[in-house]
Coordinates of C-alpha atoms in Angstrom, one line a residue:
X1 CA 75.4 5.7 108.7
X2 CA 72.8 2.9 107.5
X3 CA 69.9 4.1 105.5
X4 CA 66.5 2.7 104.8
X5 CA 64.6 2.6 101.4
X6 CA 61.3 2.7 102.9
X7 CA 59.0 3.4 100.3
X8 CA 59.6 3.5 96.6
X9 CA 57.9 3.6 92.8
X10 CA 57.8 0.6 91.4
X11 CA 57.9 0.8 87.6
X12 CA 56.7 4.2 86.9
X13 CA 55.4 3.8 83.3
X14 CA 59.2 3.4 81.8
X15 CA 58.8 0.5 79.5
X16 CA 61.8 -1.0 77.1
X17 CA 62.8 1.0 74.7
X18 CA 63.5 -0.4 71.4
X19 CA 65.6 -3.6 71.2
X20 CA 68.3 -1.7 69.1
X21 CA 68.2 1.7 71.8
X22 CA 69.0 1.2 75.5
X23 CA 66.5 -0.2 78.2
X24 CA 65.9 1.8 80.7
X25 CA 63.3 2.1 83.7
X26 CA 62.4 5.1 85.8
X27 CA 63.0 4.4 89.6
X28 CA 62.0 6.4 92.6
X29 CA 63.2 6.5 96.1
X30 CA 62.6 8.0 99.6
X31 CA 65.6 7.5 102.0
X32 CA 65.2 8.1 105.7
X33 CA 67.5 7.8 108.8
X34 CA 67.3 4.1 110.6
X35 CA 64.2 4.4 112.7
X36 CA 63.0 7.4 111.8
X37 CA 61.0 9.3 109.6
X38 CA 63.6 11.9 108.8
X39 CA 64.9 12.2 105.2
X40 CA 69.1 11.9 104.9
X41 CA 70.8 14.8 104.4
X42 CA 70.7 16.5 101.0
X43 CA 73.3 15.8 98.7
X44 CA 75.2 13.4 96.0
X45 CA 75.6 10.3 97.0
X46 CA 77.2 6.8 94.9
X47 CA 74.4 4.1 94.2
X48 CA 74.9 0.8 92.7
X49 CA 71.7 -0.6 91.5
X50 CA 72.2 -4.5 90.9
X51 CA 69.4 -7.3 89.7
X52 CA 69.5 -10.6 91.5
X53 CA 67.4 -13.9 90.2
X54 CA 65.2 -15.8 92.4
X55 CA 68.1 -17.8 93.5
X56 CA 70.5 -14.4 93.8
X57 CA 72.4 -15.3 90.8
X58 CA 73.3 -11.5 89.5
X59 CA 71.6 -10.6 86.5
X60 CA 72.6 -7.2 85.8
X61 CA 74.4 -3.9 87.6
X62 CA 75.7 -0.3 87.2
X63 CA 77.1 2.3 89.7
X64 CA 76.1 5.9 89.1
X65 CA 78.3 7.8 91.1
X66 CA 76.3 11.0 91.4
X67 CA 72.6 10.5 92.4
X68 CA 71.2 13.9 93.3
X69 CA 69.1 13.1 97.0
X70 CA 66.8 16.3 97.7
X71 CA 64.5 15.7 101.1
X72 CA 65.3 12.0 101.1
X73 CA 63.8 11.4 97.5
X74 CA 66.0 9.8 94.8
X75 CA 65.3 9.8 91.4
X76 CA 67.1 7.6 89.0
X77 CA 66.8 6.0 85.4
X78 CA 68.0 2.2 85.9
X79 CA 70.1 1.4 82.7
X80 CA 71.6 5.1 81.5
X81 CA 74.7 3.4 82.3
X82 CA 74.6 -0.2 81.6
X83 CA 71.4 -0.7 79.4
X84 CA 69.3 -3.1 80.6
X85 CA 68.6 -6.8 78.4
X86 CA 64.8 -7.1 78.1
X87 CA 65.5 -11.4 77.8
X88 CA 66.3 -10.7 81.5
X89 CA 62.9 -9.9 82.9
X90 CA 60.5 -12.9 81.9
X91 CA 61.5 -14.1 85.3
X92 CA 61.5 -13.3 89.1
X93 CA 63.9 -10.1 89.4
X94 CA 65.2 -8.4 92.5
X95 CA 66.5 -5.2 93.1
X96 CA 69.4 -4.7 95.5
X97 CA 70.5 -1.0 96.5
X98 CA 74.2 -0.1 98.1
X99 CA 74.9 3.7 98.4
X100 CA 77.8 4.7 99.7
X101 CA 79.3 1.2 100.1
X102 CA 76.3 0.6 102.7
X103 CA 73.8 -2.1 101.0
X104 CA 70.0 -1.7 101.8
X105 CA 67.6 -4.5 102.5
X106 CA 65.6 -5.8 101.9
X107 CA 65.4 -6.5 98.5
X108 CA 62.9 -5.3 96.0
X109 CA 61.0 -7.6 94.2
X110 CA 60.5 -7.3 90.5
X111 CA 58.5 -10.4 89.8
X112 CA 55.8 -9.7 87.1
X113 CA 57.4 -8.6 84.1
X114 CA 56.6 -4.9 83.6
X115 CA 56.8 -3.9 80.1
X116 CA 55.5 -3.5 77.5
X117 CA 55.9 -6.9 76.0
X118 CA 54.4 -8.7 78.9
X119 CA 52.0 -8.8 81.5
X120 CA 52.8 -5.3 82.9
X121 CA 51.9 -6.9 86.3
X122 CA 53.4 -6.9 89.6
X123 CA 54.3 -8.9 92.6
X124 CA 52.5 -12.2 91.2
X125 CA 49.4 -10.6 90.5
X126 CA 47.1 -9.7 87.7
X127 CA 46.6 -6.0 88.4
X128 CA 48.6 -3.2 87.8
X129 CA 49.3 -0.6 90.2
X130 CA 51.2 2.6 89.6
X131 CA 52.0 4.8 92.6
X132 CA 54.3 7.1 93.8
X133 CA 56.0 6.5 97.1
X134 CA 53.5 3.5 98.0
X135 CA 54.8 0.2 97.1
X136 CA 52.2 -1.8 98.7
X137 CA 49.0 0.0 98.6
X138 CA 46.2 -1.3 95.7
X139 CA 47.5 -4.4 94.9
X140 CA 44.6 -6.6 94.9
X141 CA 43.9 -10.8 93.8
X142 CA 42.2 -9.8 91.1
X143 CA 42.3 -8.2 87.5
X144 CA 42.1 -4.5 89.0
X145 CA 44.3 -1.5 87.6
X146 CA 45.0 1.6 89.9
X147 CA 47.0 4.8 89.3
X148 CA 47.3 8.1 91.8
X149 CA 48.4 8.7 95.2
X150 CA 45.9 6.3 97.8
X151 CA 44.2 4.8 94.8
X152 CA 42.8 1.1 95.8
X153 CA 44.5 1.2 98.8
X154 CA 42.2 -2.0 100.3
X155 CA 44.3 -5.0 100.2
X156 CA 41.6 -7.3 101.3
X157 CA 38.4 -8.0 99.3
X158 CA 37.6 -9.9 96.3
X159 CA 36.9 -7.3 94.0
X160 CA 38.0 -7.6 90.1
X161 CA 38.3 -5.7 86.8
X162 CA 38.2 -2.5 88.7
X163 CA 40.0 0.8 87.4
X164 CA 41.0 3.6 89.3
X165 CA 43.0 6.4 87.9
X166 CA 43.5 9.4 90.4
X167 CA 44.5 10.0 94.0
X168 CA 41.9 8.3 96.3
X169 CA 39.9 6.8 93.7
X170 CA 38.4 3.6 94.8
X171 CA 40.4 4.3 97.8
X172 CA 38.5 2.1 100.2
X173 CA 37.0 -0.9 97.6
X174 CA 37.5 -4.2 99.4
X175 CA 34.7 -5.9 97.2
X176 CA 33.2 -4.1 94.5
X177 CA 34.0 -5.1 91.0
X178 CA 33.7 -3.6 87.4
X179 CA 34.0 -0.1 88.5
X180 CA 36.0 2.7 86.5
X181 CA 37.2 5.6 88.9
X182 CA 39.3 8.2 86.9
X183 CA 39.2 11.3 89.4
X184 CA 40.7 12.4 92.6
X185 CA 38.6 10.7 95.3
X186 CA 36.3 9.5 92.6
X187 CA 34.2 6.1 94.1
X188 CA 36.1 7.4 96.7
X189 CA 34.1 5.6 99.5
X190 CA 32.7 2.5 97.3
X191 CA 33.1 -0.6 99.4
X192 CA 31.6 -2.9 97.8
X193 CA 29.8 -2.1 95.2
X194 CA 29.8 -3.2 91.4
X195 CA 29.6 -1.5 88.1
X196 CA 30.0 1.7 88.3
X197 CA 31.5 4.2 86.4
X198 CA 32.8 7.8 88.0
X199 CA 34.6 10.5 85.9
X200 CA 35.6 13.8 87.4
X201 CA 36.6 15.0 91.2
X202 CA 34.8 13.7 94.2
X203 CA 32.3 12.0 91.4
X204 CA 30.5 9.2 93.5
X205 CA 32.4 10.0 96.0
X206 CA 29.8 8.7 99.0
X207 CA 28.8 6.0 97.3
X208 CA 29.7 2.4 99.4
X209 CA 27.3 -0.3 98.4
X210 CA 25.6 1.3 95.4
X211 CA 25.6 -0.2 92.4
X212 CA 25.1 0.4 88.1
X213 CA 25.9 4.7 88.4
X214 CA 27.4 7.0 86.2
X215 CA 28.3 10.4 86.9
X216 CA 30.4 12.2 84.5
X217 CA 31.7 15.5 85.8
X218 CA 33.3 17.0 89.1
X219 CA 30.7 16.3 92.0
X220 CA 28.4 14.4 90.0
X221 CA 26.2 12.2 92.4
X222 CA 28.9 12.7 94.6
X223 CA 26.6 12.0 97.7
X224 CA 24.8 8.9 96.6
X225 CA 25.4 6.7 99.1
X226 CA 22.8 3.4 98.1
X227 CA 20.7 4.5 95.3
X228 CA 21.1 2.6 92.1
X229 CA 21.0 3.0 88.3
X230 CA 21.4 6.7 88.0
X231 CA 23.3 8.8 85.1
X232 CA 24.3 12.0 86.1
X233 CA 26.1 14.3 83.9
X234 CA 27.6 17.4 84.2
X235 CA 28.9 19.3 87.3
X236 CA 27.1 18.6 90.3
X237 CA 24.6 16.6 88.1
X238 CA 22.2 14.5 90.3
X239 CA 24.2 16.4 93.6
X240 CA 20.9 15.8 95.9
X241 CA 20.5 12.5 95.0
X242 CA 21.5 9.5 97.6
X243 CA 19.0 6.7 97.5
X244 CA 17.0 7.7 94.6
X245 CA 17.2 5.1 91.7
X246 CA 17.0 5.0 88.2
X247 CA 17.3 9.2 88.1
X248 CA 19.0 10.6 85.4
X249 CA 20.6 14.5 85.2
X250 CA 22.5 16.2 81.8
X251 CA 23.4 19.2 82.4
X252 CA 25.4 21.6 84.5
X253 CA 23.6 21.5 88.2
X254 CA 21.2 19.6 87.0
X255 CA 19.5 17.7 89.7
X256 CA 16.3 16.0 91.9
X257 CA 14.9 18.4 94.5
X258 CA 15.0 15.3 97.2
X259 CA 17.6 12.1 97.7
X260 CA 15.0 9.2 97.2
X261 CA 13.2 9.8 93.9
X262 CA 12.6 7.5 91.4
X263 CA 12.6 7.5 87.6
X264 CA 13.1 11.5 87.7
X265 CA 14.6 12.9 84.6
X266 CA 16.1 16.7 84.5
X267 CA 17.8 18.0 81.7
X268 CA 19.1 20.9 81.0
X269 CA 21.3 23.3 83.3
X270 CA 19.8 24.0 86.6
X271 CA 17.1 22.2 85.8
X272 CA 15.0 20.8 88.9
X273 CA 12.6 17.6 88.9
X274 CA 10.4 17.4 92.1
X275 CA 8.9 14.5 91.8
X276 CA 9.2 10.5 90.9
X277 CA 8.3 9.0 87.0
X278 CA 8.8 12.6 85.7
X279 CA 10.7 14.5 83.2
X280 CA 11.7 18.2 83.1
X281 CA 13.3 19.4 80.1
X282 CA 15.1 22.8 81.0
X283 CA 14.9 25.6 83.0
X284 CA 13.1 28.6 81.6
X285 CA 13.7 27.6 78.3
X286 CA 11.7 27.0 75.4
X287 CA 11.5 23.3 74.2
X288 CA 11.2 22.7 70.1
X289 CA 10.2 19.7 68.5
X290 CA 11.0 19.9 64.8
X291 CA 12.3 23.5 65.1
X292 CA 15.8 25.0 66.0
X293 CA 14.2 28.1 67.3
X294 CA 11.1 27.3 69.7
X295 CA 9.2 30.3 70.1
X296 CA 7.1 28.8 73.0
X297 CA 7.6 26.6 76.0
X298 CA 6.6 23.6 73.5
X299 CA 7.0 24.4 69.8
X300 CA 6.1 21.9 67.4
X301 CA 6.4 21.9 63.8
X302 CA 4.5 18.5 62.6
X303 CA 1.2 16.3 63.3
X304 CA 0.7 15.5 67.1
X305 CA -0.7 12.0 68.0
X306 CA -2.7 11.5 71.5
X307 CA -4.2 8.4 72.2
X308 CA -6.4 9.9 75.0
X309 CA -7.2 13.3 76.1
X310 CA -5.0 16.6 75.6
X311 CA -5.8 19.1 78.3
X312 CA -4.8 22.5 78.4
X313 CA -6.2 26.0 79.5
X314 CA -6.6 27.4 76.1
X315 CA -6.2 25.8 72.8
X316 CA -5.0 28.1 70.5
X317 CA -3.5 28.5 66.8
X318 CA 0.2 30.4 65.8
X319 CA -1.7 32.1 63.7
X320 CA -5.4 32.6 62.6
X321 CA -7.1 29.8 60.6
X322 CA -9.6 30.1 58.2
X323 CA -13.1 27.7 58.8
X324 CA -16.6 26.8 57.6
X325 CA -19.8 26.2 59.1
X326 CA -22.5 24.9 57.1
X327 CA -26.3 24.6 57.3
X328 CA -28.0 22.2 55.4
X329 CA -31.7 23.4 54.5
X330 CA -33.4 20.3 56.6
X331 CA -32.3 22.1 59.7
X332 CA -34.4 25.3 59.3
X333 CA -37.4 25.8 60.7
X334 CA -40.6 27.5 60.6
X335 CA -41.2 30.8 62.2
X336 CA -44.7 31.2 61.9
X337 CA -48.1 29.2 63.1
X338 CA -50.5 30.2 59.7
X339 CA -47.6 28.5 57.1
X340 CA -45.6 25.3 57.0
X341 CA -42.4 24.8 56.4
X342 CA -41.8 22.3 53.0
X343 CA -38.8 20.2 53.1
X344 CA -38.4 18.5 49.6
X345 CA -35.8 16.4 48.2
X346 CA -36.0 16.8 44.2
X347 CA -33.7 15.9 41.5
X348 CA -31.8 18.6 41.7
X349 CA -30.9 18.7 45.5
X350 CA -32.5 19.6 49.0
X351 CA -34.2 22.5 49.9
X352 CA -36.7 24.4 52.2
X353 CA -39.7 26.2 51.3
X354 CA -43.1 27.9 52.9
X355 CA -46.2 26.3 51.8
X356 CA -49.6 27.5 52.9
X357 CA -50.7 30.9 53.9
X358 CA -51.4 33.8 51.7
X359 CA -48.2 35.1 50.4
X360 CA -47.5 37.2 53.7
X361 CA -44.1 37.6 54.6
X362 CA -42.6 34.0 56.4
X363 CA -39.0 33.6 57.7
X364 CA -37.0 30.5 58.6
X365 CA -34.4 30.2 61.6
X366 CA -31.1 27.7 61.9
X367 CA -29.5 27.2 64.7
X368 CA -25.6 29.1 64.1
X369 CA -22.9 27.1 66.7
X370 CA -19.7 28.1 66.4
X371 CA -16.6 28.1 68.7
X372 CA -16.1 30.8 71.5
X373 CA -14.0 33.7 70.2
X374 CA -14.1 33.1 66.7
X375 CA -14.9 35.6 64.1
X376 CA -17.7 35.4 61.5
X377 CA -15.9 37.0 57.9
X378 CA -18.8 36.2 55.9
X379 CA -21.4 34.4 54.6
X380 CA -23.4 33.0 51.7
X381 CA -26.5 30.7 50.7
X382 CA -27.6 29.0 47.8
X383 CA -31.7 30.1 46.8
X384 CA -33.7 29.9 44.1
X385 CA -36.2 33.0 43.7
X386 CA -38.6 32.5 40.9
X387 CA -40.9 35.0 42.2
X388 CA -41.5 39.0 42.0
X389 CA -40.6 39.0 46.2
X390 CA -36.9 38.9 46.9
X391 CA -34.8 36.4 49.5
X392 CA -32.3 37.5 52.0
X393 CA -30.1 35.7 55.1
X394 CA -29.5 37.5 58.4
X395 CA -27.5 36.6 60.7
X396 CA -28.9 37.0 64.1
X397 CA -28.0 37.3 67.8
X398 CA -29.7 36.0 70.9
X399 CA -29.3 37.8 73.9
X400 CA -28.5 35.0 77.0
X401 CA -31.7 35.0 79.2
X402 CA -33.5 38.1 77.8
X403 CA -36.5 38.3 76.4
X404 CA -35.8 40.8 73.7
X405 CA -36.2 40.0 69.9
X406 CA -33.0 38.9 68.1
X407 CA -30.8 41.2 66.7
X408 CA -29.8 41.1 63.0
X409 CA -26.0 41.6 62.8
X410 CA -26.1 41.5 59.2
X411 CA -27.8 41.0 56.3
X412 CA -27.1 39.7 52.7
X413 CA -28.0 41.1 49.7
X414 CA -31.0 40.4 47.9
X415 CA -32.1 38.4 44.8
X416 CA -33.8 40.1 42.1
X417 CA -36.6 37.6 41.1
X418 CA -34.3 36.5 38.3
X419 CA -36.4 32.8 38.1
X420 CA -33.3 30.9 38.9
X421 CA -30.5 29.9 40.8
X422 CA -28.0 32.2 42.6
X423 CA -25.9 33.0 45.8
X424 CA -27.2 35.4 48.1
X425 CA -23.9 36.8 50.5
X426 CA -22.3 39.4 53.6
X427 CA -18.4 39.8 53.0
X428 CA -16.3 41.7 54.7
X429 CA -17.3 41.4 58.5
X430 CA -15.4 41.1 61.3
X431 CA -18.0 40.0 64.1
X432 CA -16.8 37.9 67.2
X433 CA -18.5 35.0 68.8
X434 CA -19.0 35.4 72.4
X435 CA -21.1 32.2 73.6
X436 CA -21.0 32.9 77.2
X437 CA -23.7 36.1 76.6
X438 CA -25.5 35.1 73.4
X439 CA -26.5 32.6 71.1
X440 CA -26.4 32.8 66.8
X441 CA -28.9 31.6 64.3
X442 CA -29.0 32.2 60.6
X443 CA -32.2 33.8 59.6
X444 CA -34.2 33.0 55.5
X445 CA -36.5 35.8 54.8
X446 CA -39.1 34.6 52.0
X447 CA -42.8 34.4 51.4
X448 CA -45.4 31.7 52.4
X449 CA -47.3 30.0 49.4
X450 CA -44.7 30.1 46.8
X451 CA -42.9 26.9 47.3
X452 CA -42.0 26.1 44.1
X453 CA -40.2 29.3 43.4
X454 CA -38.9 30.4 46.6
X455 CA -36.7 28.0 48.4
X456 CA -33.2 28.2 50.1
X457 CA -30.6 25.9 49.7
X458 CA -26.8 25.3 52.4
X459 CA -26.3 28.1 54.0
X460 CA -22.4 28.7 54.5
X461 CA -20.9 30.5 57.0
X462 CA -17.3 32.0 57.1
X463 CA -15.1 32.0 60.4
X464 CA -11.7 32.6 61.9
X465 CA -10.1 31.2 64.8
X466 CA -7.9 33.9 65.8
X467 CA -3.9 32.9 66.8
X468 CA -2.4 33.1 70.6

């Protein structure tokens, strides 16, 4: 009965051993029945294995007289019985097959040496191919390296420095160069094009003419078909994306919302971009910048720069800040048409005064503007009361479009007439700010016709802006 070795494993990974040890190299068959696909019967069966120089000088043999042969498949370590001499294989070697007394043909060709100590090559070329049961398939002109069933399987093509580790990775390149497939199907449909790199199942799997990807994890980008310079990682990182270019996905699921966006950045898990030139960092989450525990969607602990305009709803503080507002005495004025208001800059500092009249009772008014919502705390001003009349500061509310007088919210204590210098104050208050319905002035009561000895000084005002 003849028998055909139809398709076998050349050099499956078994390089010398060391000099001193036997050589041995694994070898894998599948015998069928002469014109047929059917495997020979199970059983042992005698092989002698035999290596035959270019010009079928012998080189080395052995018979092992009880190969095991389950569905047609052999599997046998060349050398267990008569070690094999590494000087033998810098050189063209062929390998000649007889079982059962019956010789096989045609012969195998061992031309590149495969070990270790050499180019690891095979059948005069520079790539490396290592499949089971597929002597022909992915050996290519080039520098290319290909490992799993249906790996490289284009024989045509100029494609170079390619490497493709898995079954049907770069399965149908014919062109492309400088790609790295390590994956089942992985760049599975790249045709021609050129540096990319795919890591994990079906990763870039559509891709054909695309070129300069990365997708790391099963089903990343795996139906990008022409879009270019993309990084998606993570499983199904970047999964909508097929023309898009320049996108970029971390994260499990991370991903575009449509195929053809540009410069769209997603990270996180789950997280979505919509649009082109944009970045989404998470979904749902809390971003922190400075901070390991973000209590907001953007928490940052440190200065923030802008070169133009920050826009937001609400502005608001983590937690209440303390402020000042304060009223110099050259923006009071007069309330009263018998007096006038003396604004004189001595020695000793700026102040406001009444001059004229007849020592009736005059006021002054500043305008108060502070920021919506705050809340007034307090407030103080510097006088000088050299008089027997005494001084006091209101502060005073203005109702929006109503004709009613002001209303004092509160009001200081008063001086004593003690001929000098003191502060004149409200503490304790708790009074918000609501600019949309009034409007705040601070209020000097005094006397006309005692300028000298009845003046007011800054007026300071105390203010929170209250946290979120």
């Amino acid at each position: 009965m003849r028998k055909e070795l139809l398709l076998c494993l050349i050099l499956l990974l078994a390089v010398f051993a060391h000099a001193q040890t036997p050589n041995t190299i694994s070898f894998q068959g599948n015998l069928t029945t002469p014109g047929t696909e059917n495997p020979i019967a199970d059983g042992t069966y005698s092989m002698d294995f035999e290596l035959f120089d270019d010009v079928n000088n012998p080189m080395w043999s052995e018979t092992q007289p009880t190969v095991q042969v389950t569905n047609g498949l052999i599997n046998v370590l060349l050398g267990s019985v008569t070690p094999l001499q590494i000087d033998d294989f810098y050189q063209p070697l062929y390998l000649q097959i007889t079982i059962d007394g019956e010789t096989l043909t045609p012969q195998i060709a061992l031309q590149a040496v495969p070990f270790a100590q050499t180019s690891k090559a095979v059948v005069g070329t520079d790539s490396i191919v290592f499949r089971i049961l597929d002597q022909k398939a992915g050996i290519v002109d080039q520098t290319n390296t290909a490992l799993g069933f249906f790996s490289f399987t284009k024989e045509q093509g100029a494609g170079f420095f390619n490497e493709a580790f898995g079954v049907g990775a770069l399965e149908n390149n014919n062109g492309g160069s400088q790609n790295v497939a390590i994956g089942s199907y992985s760049l599975g449909s790249n045709t021609n094009g050129n540096t990319n790199i795919a890591i994990g199942y079906q990763a870039l799997n559509a891709s054909t003419t695309s070129s300069n990807n990365v997708a790391v994890g099963s089903f990343a980008l795996e139906n990008n078909t022409d879009g270019f310079q993309n990084v998606g990682i993570g499983r199904d990182a970047l999964l909508t994306n097929t023309t898009g270019q320049s996108n970029t996905a971390i994260g499990y699921g991370a991903d575009v919302a449509s195929g053809g966006l540009t410069n769209a950045t997603a990270i996180g898990a789950n997280t979505l971009v919509s649009q082109s030139n944009s970045l989404v960092l998470g979904n749902s989450v809390n971003v922190g910048i400075g901070t390991s525990s973000p209590g907001k969607k953007l928490s940052v602990v440190g200065d923030i720069q802008a070169s133009d305009s920050v826009k937001a709803d609400v502005f608001a503080y983590n937690s209440p800040k303390q402020k000042y507002y304060a009223i110099a005495p050259v923006d009071y004025e007069l309330l009263s048409t018998s007096a006038t208001i003396y604004k004189y800059v001595p020695t000793n500092g700026i102040y406001a005064a009444v001059t004229g009249g007849t020592g009736n009772v005059a006021a002054m008014m500043a305008p108060l503007n502070l920021p919506d919502g705050a809340i007034i705390t307090g407030f103080k001003a510097g006088v000088y009361d050299g008089s027997a009349n005494d001084l006091t500061v209101q502060l005073m509310r203005h109702g929006m479009g109503s004709i009613s007088s002001p209303v004092a919210l509160a009001t200081s204590n008063a001086t004593s007439g003690s001929g000098g210098f003191s502060e004149i104050s409200a503490t304790g208050l708790s009074i918000p700010v609501n600019n949309e319905l009034y409007a705040y002035s601070m209020k000097f009561n005094t006397y006309d016709n005692e300028p000298s000895v009845l003046v007011i000084y800054v007026t300071r005002i105390s203010y929170i802006v209250p946290g979120p």
